[in-house]
Coordinates of C-alpha atoms in Angstrom, one line a residue:
M1 CA -63.4 39.1 81.3
S2 CA -63.2 42.5 79.7
S3 CA -59.9 44.4 79.1
R4 CA -61.2 47.1 81.4
K5 CA -61.4 44.6 84.3
N6 CA -57.8 43.6 83.6
I7 CA -56.6 47.2 83.8
E8 CA -58.6 47.7 87.0
S9 CA -56.7 44.7 88.5
V10 CA -53.4 46.3 87.5
E11 CA -54.5 49.5 89.2
M12 CA -55.2 47.5 92.3
M13 CA -51.6 46.0 92.1
R14 CA -50.3 49.5 91.8
G15 CA -52.0 50.5 95.0
I16 CA -50.7 47.5 96.8
A17 CA -47.1 48.3 95.5
A18 CA -47.5 51.9 96.7
M19 CA -48.5 50.8 100.1
M20 CA -45.5 48.4 100.2
V21 CA -43.1 51.2 99.5
A22 CA -44.7 53.5 102.0
Y23 CA -44.7 50.8 104.6
F24 CA -41.0 50.2 103.8
H25 CA -40.2 53.9 104.4
I26 CA -42.3 54.0 107.6
A27 CA -40.9 50.9 109.1
R28 CA -37.3 51.3 108.0
G29 CA -36.9 55.0 107.4
N30 CA -36.3 56.1 111.0
H31 CA -34.1 53.5 112.8
D32 CA -35.4 54.7 116.2
F33 CA -39.1 54.4 115.2
L34 CA -39.6 50.7 115.7
D35 CA -38.1 48.0 117.8
K36 CA -35.7 46.1 115.4
S37 CA -37.1 42.7 116.8
S38 CA -40.7 43.7 116.1
I39 CA -42.8 42.0 113.4
F40 CA -43.6 45.4 112.0
F41 CA -40.0 46.3 111.5
R42 CA -39.1 42.9 110.0
A43 CA -42.1 42.9 107.6
G44 CA -41.0 46.4 106.4
A45 CA -37.9 44.8 104.9
W46 CA -40.0 43.4 102.1
G47 CA -41.3 46.9 101.0
W48 CA -38.5 47.3 98.5
A49 CA -40.5 44.7 96.3
G50 CA -43.1 47.4 95.7
V51 CA -40.6 49.2 93.5
E52 CA -40.0 46.1 91.5
I53 CA -43.8 45.6 91.2
F54 CA -44.0 49.2 89.9
F55 CA -41.4 48.3 87.2
V56 CA -43.3 45.3 86.1
I57 CA -46.6 47.1 86.0
S58 CA -45.0 50.0 84.0
G59 CA -43.6 47.5 81.5
F60 CA -46.9 45.9 81.1
I61 CA -48.9 49.1 80.7
I62 CA -46.5 50.7 78.3
M63 CA -46.2 47.6 76.1
Y64 CA -50.1 47.1 76.3
A65 CA -50.6 50.7 75.1
M66 CA -47.9 50.4 72.4
F67 CA -49.5 47.2 71.1
H68 CA -53.0 48.5 71.0
G69 CA -51.9 51.9 69.6
G70 CA -50.1 50.3 66.8
Y71 CA -46.7 51.7 67.7
T72 CA -44.0 51.7 65.0
L73 CA -40.4 53.0 65.0
S74 CA -41.5 56.0 63.0
R75 CA -43.4 57.2 66.1
V76 CA -40.4 57.0 68.4
H77 CA -40.3 60.9 68.8
K78 CA -44.0 61.0 69.9
F79 CA -43.5 58.1 72.2
L80 CA -40.4 59.7 73.9
A81 CA -42.1 63.1 74.1
K82 CA -45.1 61.7 75.9
R83 CA -42.8 60.0 78.4
L84 CA -40.7 63.1 79.0
I85 CA -43.9 65.2 79.4
R86 CA -45.1 62.7 82.0
L87 CA -41.8 62.4 83.9
E88 CA -39.9 65.7 83.7
P89 CA -42.2 68.4 85.1
P90 CA -42.8 66.7 88.5
Y91 CA -39.1 65.6 88.5
I92 CA -37.8 69.1 88.0
V93 CA -40.3 70.6 90.5
S94 CA -39.1 68.0 93.1
I95 CA -35.4 68.9 92.3
A96 CA -36.3 72.6 93.0
V97 CA -38.1 71.6 96.2
V98 CA -35.1 69.5 97.3
L99 CA -32.7 72.4 96.7
V100 CA -35.0 74.9 98.5
L101 CA -35.3 72.5 101.5
M102 CA -31.5 71.9 101.6
Y103 CA -30.9 75.7 101.7
V104 CA -33.7 76.3 104.3
S105 CA -32.3 73.5 106.5
T106 CA -29.0 75.3 106.7
L107 CA -30.7 78.4 108.1
M108 CA -32.0 76.5 111.2
P109 CA -30.2 77.3 114.4
T110 CA -29.7 73.6 115.2
Y111 CA -28.1 72.8 111.8
R112 CA -24.6 71.4 112.1
G113 CA -23.9 70.2 108.5
K114 CA -22.0 71.7 105.7
P115 CA -23.1 75.1 104.2
F116 CA -25.5 75.1 101.2
N117 CA -23.2 74.9 98.2
P118 CA -24.6 72.4 95.7
D119 CA -22.6 71.1 92.8
W120 CA -24.5 72.8 89.9
W121 CA -23.0 70.4 87.4
N122 CA -24.4 67.5 89.4
V123 CA -27.8 69.3 89.5
L124 CA -27.7 69.7 85.8
G125 CA -26.8 66.1 85.4
H126 CA -30.1 65.2 87.0
L127 CA -32.0 66.8 84.1
G128 CA -30.8 64.2 81.6
Y129 CA -30.5 61.3 84.2
V130 CA -26.8 61.5 83.5
N131 CA -26.0 60.7 87.1
A132 CA -27.1 57.1 86.4
F133 CA -24.1 56.8 84.1
T134 CA -21.5 59.1 85.8
G135 CA -22.0 57.7 89.3
E136 CA -22.6 61.1 90.7
K137 CA -24.8 61.2 93.9
W138 CA -28.4 61.9 93.4
L139 CA -30.0 64.9 95.4
Q140 CA -32.6 62.4 96.5
D141 CA -31.8 58.7 96.5
V142 CA -35.1 57.7 95.0
Y143 CA -34.3 59.5 91.7
W144 CA -32.3 56.4 90.6
S145 CA -35.7 54.7 89.8
L146 CA -36.7 57.5 87.4
A147 CA -33.4 57.0 85.6
I148 CA -34.1 53.3 85.2
E149 CA -37.6 54.0 84.1
F150 CA -36.4 56.5 81.3
E151 CA -33.7 53.9 80.2
F152 CA -36.5 51.4 79.9
Y153 CA -38.5 53.8 77.8
L154 CA -35.6 54.3 75.4
G155 CA -34.9 50.6 75.1
L156 CA -38.5 49.7 74.6
A157 CA -39.0 52.4 71.9
L158 CA -36.2 50.8 69.9
L159 CA -36.9 47.1 70.7
F160 CA -40.7 46.9 70.7
P161 CA -40.9 46.8 66.9
L162 CA -38.6 43.8 66.9
L163 CA -40.6 42.0 69.6
I164 CA -43.9 42.2 67.6
N165 CA -42.4 41.7 64.1
K166 CA -44.4 39.7 61.8
N167 CA -41.4 37.6 61.0
K168 CA -41.6 35.2 64.0
W169 CA -37.9 34.5 63.8
I170 CA -37.1 38.1 64.4
S171 CA -39.5 38.3 67.2
W172 CA -38.2 35.1 68.8
L173 CA -34.6 36.2 68.4
A174 CA -35.3 39.6 70.0
M175 CA -37.1 37.9 72.9
S176 CA -34.3 35.4 73.3
A177 CA -31.8 38.2 73.4
L178 CA -33.7 40.0 76.1
L179 CA -34.0 36.8 78.1
A180 CA -30.3 36.1 77.8
M181 CA -29.5 39.6 79.0
S182 CA -31.2 38.8 82.3
F183 CA -28.3 36.3 83.0
I184 CA -25.5 38.9 82.5
P185 CA -24.0 39.6 86.0
T186 CA -24.1 43.2 87.2
E187 CA -21.9 45.1 89.6
G188 CA -24.5 45.6 92.2
T189 CA -28.0 46.5 92.9
H190 CA -29.7 49.7 94.2

C-alpha cells in the first residue's frame, strides 16, 4: 500500500468528520428544528466526535510531515510561522465578519438585545488565543478549537524532537510522560 493511498484514506476520514460536525449542528443547533424523540435528533448527539476525529487527524498529519521533513528544534520558528500563516488569516477574517454581523444585527427593527458595544480587550485577546487562558468568552464558541490546535502545535514543536530521539530511553520517557498526562484529571470539557 503506497503512502499516497494512506493519505487519501485520511482525507476520507476528514470528510466523514466534517459531515459529523455539520450533522451535529443541523440536528442540534436549532432546538425547534427536529422532534427530540426522532432518531435524527438523537443520532446528531454523536456529531461532537467529528471534532475529536479532526484533532487526531491533525496530530497524525503534522507528525507525519515533521518526521518525513526531518524536523529539528532549530526549525521551530519556521514550523510555527507555517502554522500561524495557515490559521491566522481566516481566523482574523472570521472575527471581523462576526463583529460586522453583531453590529448589523443591532440595526434590525426586531432586535431586542443589548446595543453593539464589544469588549475590545476581549477581541484583542482572540488574536493570541489568550481567551483560552483567561476564561474570557469567545466571540464564537467554535474558536476554542483553534486555541487547542495552536496549543498542540506549540507543544509538538517542543516535544517532537524528544519523541524521535535516537536515544530510545529519551524517546520512551517522553512517550511515557505524554501517556501519563492523559490520566491527569481536568476541570471540565468543552
